[in-house]
């Protein structure tokens, strides 16, 4: 990262950390993650073992076939991962759009552009939001894990494992290891960059805060399309459709890691999905480099994504009548 990118990165990250609403929201989430285990233990601790035992007795055939991944297990894993990606991407893209439009409206961006290149402006902002969002996610998970360890000292917390087992979710069945973790994290990061660049371009086409909601729809619409298709992917449409959904950039962000866990696709297919997403990200970076400086200085009615791509293709920058 060059000096300009680092300057925008530090400035944006500092603004996010100082923002009172951000601190309140994530403070509440961390508090809930700390209290979730002990409260659930008090409410569900005694009943969870009975539920688990009944499930084990009623599904003995599935138990004997240890390689079988049932529909409930697929549903739980797919929804868990998809919702996680959905939350991170929607919150991030919403903040990026709002931040870009606020800087345009206050003309702060014009001051920044004196010493910072256009691509560094958007890239530094995206990296800062990524650091904040993924950092908070790690803090929330760490708080939940610490709560589980501490709660285990004075109460029975086996209900967590029992509830997961009741849904057929176990590390042995799903072959969870470091490789699966790496696949999920890389796919999530690529998805973040893809949707964030779309939101950055969409936000740069706005001139006032009244246009923020409509600008959000460009990135949020892509995210929701990928999420909804991933929900329908549980039905099983054959190997060909599975591979297509694993490679299509908007959809693969939600489906490829889950399909890899289920054994529906191999690592080669996952790698191909990364290459396709990487190519889309590279293309968006080229578009950003061509038109972002003109978009960020533009004042007028909102420029839609289709017009932005057309401008980049013709090499016209922001020349508009």
C-alpha positions as a printed Julia matrix, in Angstrom:
321×3 Matrix{Float64}:
   0.0     0.0     0.0
   1.29    3.47   -0.93
   1.22    6.55    1.31
  -2.12    7.75   -0.06
  -3.83    4.43    0.6
  -2.4     4.29    4.11
  -3.52    7.84    4.84
  -7.11    7.11    3.77
  -6.97    3.76    5.6
  -5.94    5.34    8.9
  -8.39    8.24    8.55
 -11.38    5.98    7.75
 -10.54    3.43   10.44
 -10.21    6.2    13.04
 -13.59    7.62   12.01
 -15.25    4.2    12.34
 -13.74    3.58   15.78
 -14.71    7.06   17.01
 -18.28    6.78   15.71
 -20.52    6.48   18.76
 -23.25    4.45   17.03
 -20.67    1.91   15.81
 -19.3     1.48   19.32
 -22.77    1.14   20.83
 -23.95   -1.45   18.27
 -20.86   -3.62   18.5
 -20.71   -3.19   22.27
 -24.25   -4.61   22.46
 -23.3    -7.5    20.15
 -20.24   -8.36   22.25
 -22.33   -8.19   25.44
 -24.94  -10.5    23.91
 -22.26  -12.98   22.83
 -20.89  -13.0    26.41
 -24.32  -13.51   28.0
 -25.67  -15.98   25.42
 -23.92  -19.08   26.8
 -24.81  -18.71   30.5
 -28.4   -17.64   29.75
 -28.9   -20.5    27.28
 -27.35  -22.88   29.8
 -29.87  -21.86   32.44
 -32.82  -22.15   30.06
 -31.86  -25.13   27.89
 -29.19  -27.05   29.78
 -31.49  -29.74   31.15
 -33.68  -30.19   28.1
 -31.01  -30.32   25.37
 -29.67  -33.74   26.35
 -33.15  -35.26   26.15
 -33.69  -33.78   22.71
 -30.35  -35.08   21.52
 -30.97  -38.6    22.76
 -34.34  -38.77   20.99
 -32.78  -37.6    17.77
 -30.05  -40.21   18.01
 -32.58  -43.02   18.59
 -34.88  -41.91   15.77
 -32.04  -41.53   13.26
 -30.04  -44.71   13.91
 -29.74  -45.42   10.17
 -28.09  -42.05    9.67
 -25.82  -42.76   12.61
 -24.65  -46.04   11.09
 -23.95  -44.26    7.79
 -21.34  -41.81    9.14
 -20.58  -40.44    5.67
 -24.14  -39.22    5.11
 -24.78  -35.49    5.39
 -28.48  -34.99    5.91
 -30.7   -32.19    4.71
 -30.87  -30.58    8.17
 -27.08  -30.51    8.4
 -26.75  -28.98    4.94
 -29.39  -26.41    5.81
 -27.69  -25.43    9.06
 -24.2   -25.08    7.57
 -25.38  -23.29    4.42
 -27.54  -20.79    6.3
 -24.89  -20.18    8.96
 -22.2   -19.31    6.44
 -24.52  -17.42    4.05
 -26.0   -15.26    6.82
 -22.51  -14.45    8.1
 -21.39  -13.31    4.64
 -24.68  -11.44    4.17
 -24.33   -9.48    7.42
 -20.67   -8.55    6.88
 -21.15   -7.49    3.24
 -24.41   -5.55    3.76
 -23.09   -3.63    6.77
 -19.79   -2.91    5.04
 -21.23   -1.76    1.71
 -23.81    0.41    3.46
 -21.09    2.16    5.45
 -18.86    2.6     2.39
 -21.64    4.22    0.34
 -22.67    6.53    3.18
 -19.07    7.5     3.94
 -18.29    8.33    0.3
 -21.44   10.41   -0.14
 -20.85   12.28    3.15
 -17.3    13.16    2.06
 -18.6    14.35   -1.32
 -21.34   16.44    0.26
 -18.91   18.07    2.72
 -16.29   18.49   -0.06
 -13.74   16.79    2.17
 -12.92   14.43   -0.69
 -11.76   17.35   -2.83
  -9.15   18.17   -0.18
  -8.04   14.55   -0.01
  -7.67   14.3    -3.79
  -4.97   16.99   -3.74
  -2.53   14.45   -2.29
  -4.25   11.08   -2.84
  -4.9     9.23   -6.09
  -8.51    8.22   -6.83
  -7.84    4.48   -6.59
  -6.09    4.96   -3.24
  -9.18    6.8    -1.97
 -11.56    3.91   -2.51
  -9.04    1.14   -1.79
  -7.94    2.65    1.53
 -11.56    3.06    2.58
 -12.41   -0.55    1.65
  -9.42   -1.89    3.58
 -10.32    0.19    6.64
 -13.91   -1.03    6.68
 -12.68   -4.61    6.19
 -10.3    -4.25    9.15
 -13.07   -2.88   11.34
 -15.74   -5.43   10.35
 -13.54   -8.53   10.48
 -11.9    -7.27   13.65
 -15.28   -6.89   15.34
 -16.33  -10.34   14.1
 -13.21  -11.85   15.7
 -13.91   -9.96   18.92
 -17.49  -11.24   19.02
 -16.36  -14.84   18.39
 -13.59  -14.48   20.98
 -16.09  -13.12   23.53
 -18.42  -16.07   22.89
 -15.55  -18.54   23.22
 -14.32  -16.94   26.44
 -17.86  -16.97   27.8
 -18.13  -20.69   27.0
 -14.84  -21.45   28.77
 -15.69  -19.41   31.87
 -19.29  -20.69   32.04
 -17.97  -24.24   31.87
 -16.26  -23.71   35.22
 -19.52  -23.4    37.14
 -22.25  -24.9    34.92
 -22.85  -27.64   32.35
 -22.26  -26.23   28.85
 -22.5   -29.53   27.0
 -25.85  -28.35   25.64
 -23.93  -26.5    22.89
 -22.43  -29.72   21.53
 -25.74  -31.51   22.07
 -27.69  -28.96   20.07
 -25.17  -29.09   17.2
 -25.23  -32.89   17.28
 -29.03  -32.82   17.16
 -28.72  -30.94   13.85
 -26.13  -33.41   12.59
 -23.34  -30.82   12.73
 -20.03  -32.27   13.86
 -16.4   -31.79   12.91
 -16.02  -35.48   12.11
 -19.01  -35.65    9.78
 -18.17  -32.41    7.95
 -14.41  -33.07    7.92
 -13.74  -29.66    9.42
 -10.04  -28.79    9.45
  -7.67  -25.88    8.8
  -8.16  -26.2     5.03
 -11.92  -25.7     5.35
 -11.31  -22.63    7.51
  -8.9   -21.16    4.94
 -11.38  -21.8     2.1
 -14.18  -20.04    4.02
 -12.04  -17.03    4.97
 -10.56  -16.49    1.49
 -14.01  -16.79   -0.13
 -15.44  -14.32    2.38
 -12.66  -11.79    1.81
 -13.01  -11.98   -1.99
 -16.77  -11.54   -1.66
 -16.18   -8.51    0.54
 -13.85   -6.87   -2.0
 -16.21   -7.61   -4.9
 -19.29   -6.09   -3.27
 -17.31   -3.23   -1.7
 -15.95   -2.08   -5.05
 -19.47   -2.12   -6.47
 -20.69   -0.02   -3.53
 -17.72    2.36   -3.88
 -18.53    3.07   -7.52
 -22.24    3.34   -6.79
 -21.65    5.78   -3.92
 -19.29    7.91   -6.0
 -22.12    8.46   -8.5
 -24.22   10.23   -5.85
 -24.13   13.9    -4.98
 -26.38   14.13   -1.9
 -27.41   12.09    1.12
 -30.91   11.71   -0.31
 -29.46    9.38   -2.95
 -27.75    7.02   -0.48
 -30.59    4.51   -0.31
 -30.84    4.12   -4.07
 -27.04    3.84   -4.34
 -27.04    1.1    -1.7
 -29.33   -1.01   -3.87
 -26.62   -1.65   -6.47
 -24.39   -3.58   -4.06
 -27.12   -4.77   -1.7
 -29.14   -6.12   -4.64
 -26.18   -8.23   -5.8
 -25.64   -9.5    -2.26
 -29.29  -10.47   -1.82
 -29.39  -12.22   -5.19
 -26.39  -14.34   -4.21
 -27.88  -15.08   -0.79
 -31.32  -16.08   -2.1
 -29.83  -18.38   -4.75
 -27.64  -20.0    -2.09
 -30.79  -20.71   -0.06
 -32.38  -22.44   -3.05
 -29.16  -24.42   -3.66
 -30.1   -26.77   -0.84
 -32.53  -28.6    -3.09
 -29.77  -30.23   -5.14
 -29.84  -29.58   -8.89
 -27.17  -31.96  -10.14
 -23.43  -31.7   -10.63
 -23.54  -29.23  -13.55
 -25.7   -26.66  -11.76
 -23.66  -27.12   -8.58
 -20.44  -26.29  -10.42
 -22.05  -23.27  -12.11
 -23.26  -21.92   -8.76
 -19.8   -22.56   -7.31
 -18.06  -20.48  -10.0
 -20.55  -17.67  -10.73
 -18.94  -14.75   -8.8
 -21.99  -13.28   -7.05
 -23.35  -16.71   -6.06
 -20.08  -18.54   -5.35
 -19.36  -16.18   -2.47
 -22.23  -17.88   -0.6
 -22.17  -21.42   -2.0
 -18.63  -22.58   -2.84
 -17.33  -23.03    0.75
 -20.5   -24.87    1.81
 -20.4   -27.15   -1.26
 -16.74  -27.85   -0.5
 -17.6   -28.84    3.09
 -20.35  -31.15    1.86
 -17.99  -32.79   -0.64
 -20.1   -31.67   -3.63
 -17.08  -29.96   -5.22
 -13.32  -30.34   -4.91
 -10.62  -27.8    -4.14
  -9.96  -27.25   -7.87
 -13.5   -25.93   -8.32
 -13.09  -23.67   -5.28
  -9.83  -22.35   -6.74
 -11.6   -21.66  -10.04
 -14.26  -19.66   -8.17
 -11.47  -17.59   -6.58
  -9.92  -16.93   -9.99
 -13.26  -15.77  -11.41
 -13.9   -13.5    -8.41
 -10.35  -12.19   -8.65
 -10.86  -11.38  -12.34
 -14.09   -9.51  -11.52
 -12.32   -7.56   -8.76
  -9.47   -6.69  -11.15
 -12.0    -5.49  -13.75
 -13.74   -3.31  -11.16
 -10.38   -1.87  -10.11
  -9.72   -0.91  -13.73
 -13.14    0.74  -13.95
 -12.49    2.55  -10.66
  -9.1     3.82  -11.83
 -10.64    5.18  -15.06
 -13.7     7.0   -13.72
 -13.46    7.44   -9.95
 -11.74   10.83  -10.01
 -14.45   12.24  -12.26
 -17.28   10.58  -10.32
 -16.06   11.87   -6.97
 -16.06   15.48   -8.26
 -19.36   15.15  -10.13
 -22.38   17.15   -8.94
 -25.81   16.4   -10.33
 -28.38   13.6   -10.54
 -27.17   10.14   -9.54
 -25.13    8.25  -12.12
 -26.3     4.65  -12.26
 -23.97    1.66  -12.42
 -24.83    0.96  -16.06
 -23.78    4.49  -17.0
 -20.57    4.18  -14.97
 -19.56    0.99  -16.78
 -20.4     2.62  -20.11
 -18.24    5.62  -19.23
 -15.31    3.37  -18.36
 -15.72    1.36  -21.56
 -15.66    4.47  -23.74
 -12.83    5.99  -21.7
 -14.83    9.17  -21.27
 -14.37    9.49  -17.53
 -16.93   11.8   -16.08
 -17.66   13.89  -19.15
 -21.35   14.58  -18.99
 -23.46   17.34  -20.33
